JSON list of C-alpha atoms in Angstrom, two decimals:
[
{"chain": "A", "resi": 1125, "resn": "PRO", "atom": "CA", "xyz": [129.52, -6.85, 110.27]},
{"chain": "A", "resi": 1126, "resn": "HIS", "atom": "CA", "xyz": [130.10, -3.35, 110.77]},
{"chain": "A", "resi": 1127, "resn": "TYR", "atom": "CA", "xyz": [131.23, -1.55, 114.05]},
{"chain": "A", "resi": 1128, "resn": "TYR", "atom": "CA", "xyz": [128.87, 1.24, 114.33]},
{"chain": "A", "resi": 1129, "resn": "TYR", "atom": "CA", "xyz": [130.21, 4.12, 116.95]},
{"chain": "A", "resi": 1130, "resn": "ILE", "atom": "CA", "xyz": [127.69, 6.28, 118.84]},
{"chain": "A", "resi": 1131, "resn": "VAL", "atom": "CA", "xyz": [128.06, 9.19, 120.30]},
{"chain": "A", "resi": 1132, "resn": "GLU", "atom": "CA", "xyz": [126.46, 10.97, 123.29]},
{"chain": "A", "resi": 1133, "resn": "GLU", "atom": "CA", "xyz": [127.23, 12.80, 126.66]},
{"chain": "A", "resi": 1134, "resn": "VAL", "atom": "CA", "xyz": [128.85, 10.55, 128.97]},
{"chain": "A", "resi": 1135, "resn": "SER", "atom": "CA", "xyz": [131.61, 8.22, 126.91]},
{"chain": "A", "resi": 1136, "resn": "GLU", "atom": "CA", "xyz": [132.83, 11.33, 123.88]},
{"chain": "A", "resi": 1137, "resn": "ARG", "atom": "CA", "xyz": [135.57, 13.51, 124.81]},
{"chain": "A", "resi": 1138, "resn": "LEU", "atom": "CA", "xyz": [133.98, 16.21, 122.37]},
{"chain": "A", "resi": 1139, "resn": "PHE", "atom": "CA", "xyz": [131.12, 16.59, 125.03]},
{"chain": "A", "resi": 1140, "resn": "LEU", "atom": "CA", "xyz": [132.07, 18.46, 128.69]},
{"chain": "A", "resi": 1141, "resn": "HIS", "atom": "CA", "xyz": [131.76, 16.69, 130.97]},
{"chain": "A", "resi": 1142, "resn": "HIS", "atom": "CA", "xyz": [127.94, 17.91, 133.13]},
{"chain": "A", "resi": 1143, "resn": "ALA", "atom": "CA", "xyz": [129.00, 17.09, 137.34]},
{"chain": "A", "resi": 1144, "resn": "ARG", "atom": "CA", "xyz": [124.78, 15.75, 137.67]},
{"chain": "A", "resi": 1145, "resn": "THR", "atom": "CA", "xyz": [125.49, 13.74, 134.67]},
{"chain": "A", "resi": 1146, "resn": "LEU", "atom": "CA", "xyz": [129.21, 12.37, 136.15]},
{"chain": "A", "resi": 1147, "resn": "ASP", "atom": "CA", "xyz": [127.22, 12.15, 139.90]},
{"chain": "A", "resi": 1148, "resn": "GLU", "atom": "CA", "xyz": [123.78, 10.65, 138.16]},
{"chain": "A", "resi": 1149, "resn": "CYS", "atom": "CA", "xyz": [126.27, 7.98, 136.68]},
{"chain": "A", "resi": 1150, "resn": "ALA", "atom": "CA", "xyz": [128.14, 6.89, 140.31]},
{"chain": "A", "resi": 1151, "resn": "LEU", "atom": "CA", "xyz": [124.60, 7.01, 142.06]},
{"chain": "A", "resi": 1152, "resn": "ALA", "atom": "CA", "xyz": [123.49, 4.72, 139.67]},
{"chain": "A", "resi": 1153, "resn": "VAL", "atom": "CA", "xyz": [126.62, 2.33, 139.64]},
{"chain": "A", "resi": 1154, "resn": "MET", "atom": "CA", "xyz": [126.31, 2.61, 143.57]},
{"chain": "A", "resi": 1155, "resn": "ALA", "atom": "CA", "xyz": [122.40, 1.34, 143.42]},
{"chain": "A", "resi": 1156, "resn": "VAL", "atom": "CA", "xyz": [123.29, -1.70, 141.55]},
{"chain": "A", "resi": 1157, "resn": "THR", "atom": "CA", "xyz": [126.30, -2.63, 143.37]},
{"chain": "A", "resi": 1158, "resn": "GLY", "atom": "CA", "xyz": [127.28, -4.98, 146.46]},
{"chain": "A", "resi": 1159, "resn": "MET", "atom": "CA", "xyz": [129.63, -2.68, 148.04]},
{"chain": "A", "resi": 1160, "resn": "SER", "atom": "CA", "xyz": [130.38, -4.51, 151.39]},
{"chain": "A", "resi": 1161, "resn": "ARG", "atom": "CA", "xyz": [132.37, -7.07, 148.79]},
{"chain": "A", "resi": 1162, "resn": "VAL", "atom": "CA", "xyz": [134.19, -3.65, 146.52]},
{"chain": "A", "resi": 1163, "resn": "ASP", "atom": "CA", "xyz": [137.93, -2.84, 147.97]},
{"chain": "A", "resi": 1164, "resn": "VAL", "atom": "CA", "xyz": [139.03, -1.35, 145.10]},
{"chain": "A", "resi": 1165, "resn": "ILE", "atom": "CA", "xyz": [137.38, 0.20, 141.66]},
{"chain": "A", "resi": 1166, "resn": "GLY", "atom": "CA", "xyz": [138.61, -0.37, 138.89]},
{"chain": "A", "resi": 1167, "resn": "ALA", "atom": "CA", "xyz": [137.61, 2.12, 136.32]},
{"chain": "A", "resi": 1168, "resn": "LEU", "atom": "CA", "xyz": [138.36, 0.58, 132.44]},
{"chain": "A", "resi": 1169, "resn": "GLU", "atom": "CA", "xyz": [140.33, 3.34, 130.77]},
{"chain": "A", "resi": 1170, "resn": "ALA", "atom": "CA", "xyz": [139.90, 6.19, 129.85]},
{"chain": "A", "resi": 1171, "resn": "MET", "atom": "CA", "xyz": [136.18, 7.29, 129.51]},
{"chain": "A", "resi": 1172, "resn": "ALA", "atom": "CA", "xyz": [135.27, 5.45, 132.72]},
{"chain": "A", "resi": 1173, "resn": "ILE", "atom": "CA", "xyz": [137.40, 7.30, 135.11]},
{"chain": "A", "resi": 1174, "resn": "PRO", "atom": "CA", "xyz": [135.36, 10.37, 135.16]},
{"chain": "A", "resi": 1175, "resn": "ILE", "atom": "CA", "xyz": [132.51, 8.49, 136.53]},
{"chain": "A", "resi": 1176, "resn": "CYS", "atom": "CA", "xyz": [134.98, 6.25, 138.85]},
{"chain": "A", "resi": 1177, "resn": "THR", "atom": "CA", "xyz": [136.34, 9.46, 140.54]},
{"chain": "A", "resi": 1178, "resn": "SER", "atom": "CA", "xyz": [132.56, 10.29, 141.41]},
{"chain": "A", "resi": 1179, "resn": "PHE", "atom": "CA", "xyz": [132.48, 6.75, 142.51]},
{"chain": "A", "resi": 1180, "resn": "CYS", "atom": "CA", "xyz": [135.45, 6.48, 144.37]},
{"chain": "A", "resi": 1181, "resn": "LEU", "atom": "CA", "xyz": [134.86, 10.38, 145.86]},
{"chain": "A", "resi": 1182, "resn": "LYS", "atom": "CA", "xyz": [131.27, 9.14, 146.98]},
{"chain": "A", "resi": 1183, "resn": "THR", "atom": "CA", "xyz": [132.42, 5.82, 148.61]},
{"chain": "A", "resi": 1184, "resn": "ARG", "atom": "CA", "xyz": [135.56, 6.31, 149.90]},
{"chain": "A", "resi": 1185, "resn": "LYS", "atom": "CA", "xyz": [136.61, 3.58, 148.09]},
{"chain": "A", "resi": 1186, "resn": "PRO", "atom": "CA", "xyz": [140.15, 3.61, 145.91]},
{"chain": "A", "resi": 1187, "resn": "MET", "atom": "CA", "xyz": [140.26, 3.21, 142.38]},
{"chain": "A", "resi": 1188, "resn": "ALA", "atom": "CA", "xyz": [142.74, 1.75, 139.95]},
{"chain": "A", "resi": 1189, "resn": "VAL", "atom": "CA", "xyz": [142.74, 2.68, 136.35]},
{"chain": "A", "resi": 1190, "resn": "ILE", "atom": "CA", "xyz": [142.95, -0.13, 134.21]},
{"chain": "A", "resi": 1191, "resn": "GLY", "atom": "CA", "xyz": [144.83, 1.60, 131.12]},
{"chain": "A", "resi": 1192, "resn": "LYS", "atom": "CA", "xyz": [146.71, 0.90, 127.80]},
{"chain": "A", "resi": 1193, "resn": "ARG", "atom": "CA", "xyz": [149.99, 1.65, 129.19]},
{"chain": "A", "resi": 1194, "resn": "LYS", "atom": "CA", "xyz": [152.86, -0.26, 131.01]},
{"chain": "A", "resi": 1195, "resn": "TYR", "atom": "CA", "xyz": [154.34, 1.60, 133.72]},
{"chain": "A", "resi": 1196, "resn": "VAL", "atom": "CA", "xyz": [158.42, 1.29, 133.08]},
{"chain": "A", "resi": 1197, "resn": "ASP", "atom": "CA", "xyz": [160.33, 4.32, 135.07]},
{"chain": "A", "resi": 1198, "resn": "ASP", "atom": "CA", "xyz": [162.79, 6.22, 132.73]},
{"chain": "A", "resi": 1199, "resn": "VAL", "atom": "CA", "xyz": [165.36, 6.67, 134.69]},
{"chain": "A", "resi": 1200, "resn": "SER", "atom": "CA", "xyz": [165.81, 3.31, 136.51]},
{"chain": "A", "resi": 1201, "resn": "GLY", "atom": "CA", "xyz": [162.94, 0.74, 134.30]},
{"chain": "A", "resi": 1202, "resn": "TYR", "atom": "CA", "xyz": [161.50, 0.03, 137.78]},
{"chain": "A", "resi": 1203, "resn": "THR", "atom": "CA", "xyz": [158.11, -1.87, 136.79]},
{"chain": "A", "resi": 1204, "resn": "PRO", "atom": "CA", "xyz": [155.72, -2.45, 139.66]},
{"chain": "A", "resi": 1205, "resn": "PRO", "atom": "CA", "xyz": [156.10, -5.85, 140.85]},
{"chain": "A", "resi": 1206, "resn": "GLY", "atom": "CA", "xyz": [151.79, -6.44, 140.89]},
{"chain": "A", "resi": 1207, "resn": "GLN", "atom": "CA", "xyz": [151.48, -4.90, 137.61]},
{"chain": "A", "resi": 1208, "resn": "ILE", "atom": "CA", "xyz": [149.00, -7.27, 136.04]},
{"chain": "A", "resi": 1209, "resn": "GLU", "atom": "CA", "xyz": [148.91, -7.24, 132.32]},
{"chain": "A", "resi": 1210, "resn": "ILE", "atom": "CA", "xyz": [146.17, -7.97, 130.14]},
{"chain": "A", "resi": 1211, "resn": "VAL", "atom": "CA", "xyz": [145.66, -8.93, 126.41]},
{"chain": "A", "resi": 1212, "resn": "LYS", "atom": "CA", "xyz": [142.55, -8.57, 125.24]},
{"chain": "A", "resi": 1213, "resn": "THR", "atom": "CA", "xyz": [141.26, -9.20, 122.00]},
{"chain": "A", "resi": 1214, "resn": "THR", "atom": "CA", "xyz": [137.43, -7.45, 121.08]},
{"chain": "A", "resi": 1215, "resn": "GLY", "atom": "CA", "xyz": [135.60, -7.87, 117.71]},
{"chain": "A", "resi": 1216, "resn": "CYS", "atom": "CA", "xyz": [137.46, -5.17, 116.38]},
{"chain": "A", "resi": 1217, "resn": "SER", "atom": "CA", "xyz": [141.20, -5.28, 117.78]},
{"chain": "A", "resi": 1218, "resn": "GLU", "atom": "CA", "xyz": [144.43, -6.86, 119.79]},
{"chain": "A", "resi": 1219, "resn": "THR", "atom": "CA", "xyz": [145.39, -4.48, 122.82]},
{"chain": "A", "resi": 1220, "resn": "ARG", "atom": "CA", "xyz": [146.93, -4.48, 126.45]},
{"chain": "A", "resi": 1221, "resn": "LEU", "atom": "CA", "xyz": [145.62, -3.02, 129.12]},
{"chain": "A", "resi": 1222, "resn": "TYR", "atom": "CA", "xyz": [147.96, -2.78, 132.97]},
{"chain": "A", "resi": 1223, "resn": "ALA", "atom": "CA", "xyz": [146.30, -2.95, 136.28]},
{"chain": "A", "resi": 1224, "resn": "ASN", "atom": "CA", "xyz": [148.40, -1.46, 138.94]},
{"chain": "A", "resi": 1225, "resn": "ASP", "atom": "CA", "xyz": [148.11, -1.82, 142.82]},
{"chain": "A", "resi": 1226, "resn": "ILE", "atom": "CA", "xyz": [144.83, -3.87, 142.77]},
{"chain": "A", "resi": 1227, "resn": "PRO", "atom": "CA", "xyz": [145.93, -6.47, 145.92]},
{"chain": "A", "resi": 1228, "resn": "ARG", "atom": "CA", "xyz": [145.58, -10.00, 145.82]},
{"chain": "A", "resi": 1229, "resn": "GLY", "atom": "CA", "xyz": [142.73, -11.40, 147.14]},
{"chain": "A", "resi": 1230, "resn": "GLY", "atom": "CA", "xyz": [140.04, -7.95, 147.44]},
{"chain": "A", "resi": 1231, "resn": "GLY", "atom": "CA", "xyz": [137.24, -7.43, 145.05]},
{"chain": "A", "resi": 1232, "resn": "VAL", "atom": "CA", "xyz": [137.52, -5.01, 142.27]},
{"chain": "A", "resi": 1233, "resn": "LEU", "atom": "CA", "xyz": [134.30, -3.54, 141.05]},
{"chain": "A", "resi": 1234, "resn": "LEU", "atom": "CA", "xyz": [135.02, -3.57, 136.82]},
{"chain": "A", "resi": 1235, "resn": "VAL", "atom": "CA", "xyz": [133.29, -0.42, 135.52]},
{"chain": "A", "resi": 1236, "resn": "GLU", "atom": "CA", "xyz": [133.66, 0.36, 131.57]},
{"chain": "A", "resi": 1237, "resn": "LEU", "atom": "CA", "xyz": [131.47, 3.24, 130.00]},
{"chain": "A", "resi": 1238, "resn": "MET", "atom": "CA", "xyz": [130.60, 0.87, 127.06]},
{"chain": "A", "resi": 1239, "resn": "SER", "atom": "CA", "xyz": [130.55, -2.66, 126.46]},
{"chain": "A", "resi": 1240, "resn": "SER", "atom": "CA", "xyz": [130.24, -4.04, 122.61]},
{"chain": "A", "resi": 1241, "resn": "THR", "atom": "CA", "xyz": [131.50, -6.88, 121.84]},
{"chain": "A", "resi": 1242, "resn": "GLY", "atom": "CA", "xyz": [132.60, -7.55, 125.85]},
{"chain": "A", "resi": 1243, "resn": "GLY", "atom": "CA", "xyz": [136.09, -8.78, 125.24]},
{"chain": "A", "resi": 1244, "resn": "SER", "atom": "CA", "xyz": [137.73, -5.84, 127.17]},
{"chain": "A", "resi": 1245, "resn": "LEU", "atom": "CA", "xyz": [135.67, -6.72, 130.19]},
{"chain": "A", "resi": 1246, "resn": "ARG", "atom": "CA", "xyz": [135.52, -10.27, 130.11]},
{"chain": "A", "resi": 1247, "resn": "ARG", "atom": "CA", "xyz": [139.63, -10.46, 129.47]},
{"chain": "A", "resi": 1248, "resn": "VAL", "atom": "CA", "xyz": [140.30, -8.06, 132.31]},
{"chain": "A", "resi": 1249, "resn": "ALA", "atom": "CA", "xyz": [137.71, -10.37, 134.80]},
{"chain": "A", "resi": 1250, "resn": "GLU", "atom": "CA", "xyz": [139.88, -13.52, 134.00]},
{"chain": "A", "resi": 1251, "resn": "GLU", "atom": "CA", "xyz": [143.50, -12.10, 133.84]},
{"chain": "A", "resi": 1252, "resn": "LEU", "atom": "CA", "xyz": [142.59, -10.55, 137.57]},
{"chain": "A", "resi": 1253, "resn": "THR", "atom": "CA", "xyz": [140.78, -13.71, 138.64]},
{"chain": "A", "resi": 1254, "resn": "ARG", "atom": "CA", "xyz": [144.16, -15.47, 137.60]},
{"chain": "A", "resi": 1255, "resn": "ASN", "atom": "CA", "xyz": [146.01, -13.22, 139.15]},
{"chain": "A", "resi": 1256, "resn": "GLY", "atom": "CA", "xyz": [144.27, -13.31, 142.70]},
{"chain": "A", "resi": 1257, "resn": "VAL", "atom": "CA", "xyz": [142.09, -10.65, 142.30]},
{"chain": "A", "resi": 1258, "resn": "LYS", "atom": "CA", "xyz": [138.01, -11.04, 142.21]},
{"chain": "A", "resi": 1259, "resn": "ALA", "atom": "CA", "xyz": [136.05, -9.73, 139.81]},
{"chain": "A", "resi": 1260, "resn": "ALA", "atom": "CA", "xyz": [133.15, -8.50, 142.90]},
{"chain": "A", "resi": 1261, "resn": "ASP", "atom": "CA", "xyz": [131.15, -7.20, 140.49]},
{"chain": "A", "resi": 1262, "resn": "MET", "atom": "CA", "xyz": [131.13, -5.90, 136.61]},
{"chain": "A", "resi": 1263, "resn": "VAL", "atom": "CA", "xyz": [128.99, -2.74, 135.84]},
{"chain": "A", "resi": 1264, "resn": "THR", "atom": "CA", "xyz": [129.35, -1.47, 131.97]},
{"chain": "A", "resi": 1265, "resn": "ILE", "atom": "CA", "xyz": [126.96, 2.00, 131.72]},
{"chain": "A", "resi": 1266, "resn": "ILE", "atom": "CA", "xyz": [125.91, 0.88, 128.02]},
{"chain": "A", "resi": 1267, "resn": "GLY", "atom": "CA", "xyz": [125.73, -1.61, 126.69]},
{"chain": "A", "resi": 1268, "resn": "LYS", "atom": "CA", "xyz": [125.65, -2.50, 122.75]},
{"chain": "A", "resi": 1269, "resn": "PRO", "atom": "CA", "xyz": [123.69, -5.63, 122.61]},
{"chain": "A", "resi": 1270, "resn": "ASP", "atom": "CA", "xyz": [123.45, -6.22, 118.89]},
{"chain": "A", "resi": 1271, "resn": "TYR", "atom": "CA", "xyz": [127.56, -6.89, 119.64]},
{"chain": "A", "resi": 1272, "resn": "GLY", "atom": "CA", "xyz": [126.77, -9.69, 121.35]},
{"chain": "A", "resi": 1273, "resn": "TYR", "atom": "CA", "xyz": [128.63, -8.45, 124.77]},
{"chain": "A", "resi": 1274, "resn": "GLU", "atom": "CA", "xyz": [126.31, -9.87, 126.80]},
{"chain": "A", "resi": 1275, "resn": "GLU", "atom": "CA", "xyz": [126.97, -13.72, 125.74]},
{"chain": "A", "resi": 1276, "resn": "GLU", "atom": "CA", "xyz": [130.73, -12.74, 125.66]},
{"chain": "A", "resi": 1277, "resn": "MET", "atom": "CA", "xyz": [130.64, -11.83, 129.25]},
{"chain": "A", "resi": 1278, "resn": "THR", "atom": "CA", "xyz": [128.50, -15.09, 130.09]},
{"chain": "A", "resi": 1279, "resn": "LYS", "atom": "CA", "xyz": [132.31, -16.73, 129.06]},
{"chain": "A", "resi": 1280, "resn": "SER", "atom": "CA", "xyz": [133.83, -15.53, 131.83]},
{"chain": "A", "resi": 1281, "resn": "GLY", "atom": "CA", "xyz": [131.33, -16.73, 134.65]},
{"chain": "A", "resi": 1282, "resn": "GLN", "atom": "CA", "xyz": [129.94, -13.65, 135.68]},
{"chain": "A", "resi": 1283, "resn": "ALA", "atom": "CA", "xyz": [127.63, -11.38, 133.91]},
{"chain": "A", "resi": 1284, "resn": "ALA", "atom": "CA", "xyz": [127.88, -7.41, 133.82]},
{"chain": "A", "resi": 1285, "resn": "LYS", "atom": "CA", "xyz": [125.69, -4.94, 135.03]},
{"chain": "A", "resi": 1286, "resn": "THR", "atom": "CA", "xyz": [123.87, -2.82, 132.08]},
{"chain": "A", "resi": 1287, "resn": "LEU", "atom": "CA", "xyz": [122.42, 0.36, 133.22]},
{"chain": "A", "resi": 1288, "resn": "LEU", "atom": "CA", "xyz": [121.35, 1.22, 129.60]},
{"chain": "A", "resi": 1289, "resn": "LYS", "atom": "CA", "xyz": [121.26, -0.95, 126.69]},
{"chain": "A", "resi": 1290, "resn": "VAL", "atom": "CA", "xyz": [121.62, 1.21, 123.47]},
{"chain": "A", "resi": 1291, "resn": "HIS", "atom": "CA", "xyz": [120.41, -0.64, 119.72]},
{"chain": "A", "resi": 1292, "resn": "ILE", "atom": "CA", "xyz": [121.11, 0.74, 117.10]},
{"chain": "A", "resi": 1293, "resn": "LYS", "atom": "CA", "xyz": [118.59, 0.60, 113.85]},
{"chain": "A", "resi": 1294, "resn": "ASN", "atom": "CA", "xyz": [118.55, 1.36, 110.22]},
{"chain": "A", "resi": 1295, "resn": "TYR", "atom": "CA", "xyz": [121.85, 2.19, 109.46]},
{"chain": "A", "resi": 1296, "resn": "VAL", "atom": "CA", "xyz": [122.22, 4.42, 106.58]},
{"chain": "A", "resi": 1297, "resn": "GLU", "atom": "CA", "xyz": [126.22, 5.38, 104.99]},
{"chain": "A", "resi": 1298, "resn": "LEU", "atom": "CA", "xyz": [126.36, 8.80, 104.22]},
{"chain": "A", "resi": 1299, "resn": "GLY", "atom": "CA", "xyz": [129.58, 7.61, 101.59]},
{"chain": "A", "resi": 1300, "resn": "ASP", "atom": "CA", "xyz": [132.55, 9.91, 103.47]},
{"chain": "A", "resi": 1301, "resn": "GLY", "atom": "CA", "xyz": [132.90, 7.19, 106.18]},
{"chain": "A", "resi": 1302, "resn": "HIS", "atom": "CA", "xyz": [130.78, 8.15, 108.44]},
{"chain": "A", "resi": 1303, "resn": "GLY", "atom": "CA", "xyz": [127.08, 7.14, 108.52]},
{"chain": "A", "resi": 1304, "resn": "ARG", "atom": "CA", "xyz": [123.67, 8.07, 110.15]},
{"chain": "A", "resi": 1305, "resn": "CYS", "atom": "CA", "xyz": [121.07, 5.34, 112.63]},
{"chain": "A", "resi": 1306, "resn": "GLU", "atom": "CA", "xyz": [117.96, 5.34, 114.20]},
{"chain": "A", "resi": 1307, "resn": "THR", "atom": "CA", "xyz": [118.70, 4.09, 117.63]},
{"chain": "A", "resi": 1308, "resn": "SER", "atom": "CA", "xyz": [116.47, 2.94, 121.02]},
{"chain": "A", "resi": 1309, "resn": "VAL", "atom": "CA", "xyz": [117.26, 2.86, 124.11]},
{"chain": "A", "resi": 1310, "resn": "GLU", "atom": "CA", "xyz": [116.19, 0.33, 126.77]},
{"chain": "A", "resi": 1311, "resn": "LYS", "atom": "CA", "xyz": [116.69, 1.18, 130.62]},
{"chain": "A", "resi": 1312, "resn": "THR", "atom": "CA", "xyz": [117.44, -2.25, 132.21]},
{"chain": "A", "resi": 1313, "resn": "ARG", "atom": "CA", "xyz": [116.13, -3.35, 135.53]},
{"chain": "A", "resi": 1314, "resn": "TRP", "atom": "CA", "xyz": [119.05, -2.08, 136.87]}
]
């Protein structure tokens, strides 16, 4: 199936990120998370970073960015000993993510802004677990169930809590590589 992008204020770089929106997202994540099990907030790059920063400031929990750049010092060649490489395969591509400075034995809250296929969140949770870090909780702000992320997450043995689900309907190709569609938004029980 064709992969349809949605454009909205929370995850897109083309819009201003208003403090109220970031705060509301952070408060919603706080409301659904068992914070007593969380030692570190894991922000999946890139668009979870603004929300997780707000969340970090509210909870006083440290934040680790799980991102696409492997850290290697340009001069010395030093690589942090705890750097965890995560190979993720989604329905669209295969890439590598890197997690640094997440203590073994601790609990990490994984936050992904948008889940489509679920491949990113699942692989991060699996690889962190394999490296002695417990995924204490997983939250996705926006989920696109039409792409199967919920089923993919169950393969990790853990479900992600989704705040909003966006269903894509009646997609019309415009001929220039773009299109338009109708969406319905479902606020979940969380």
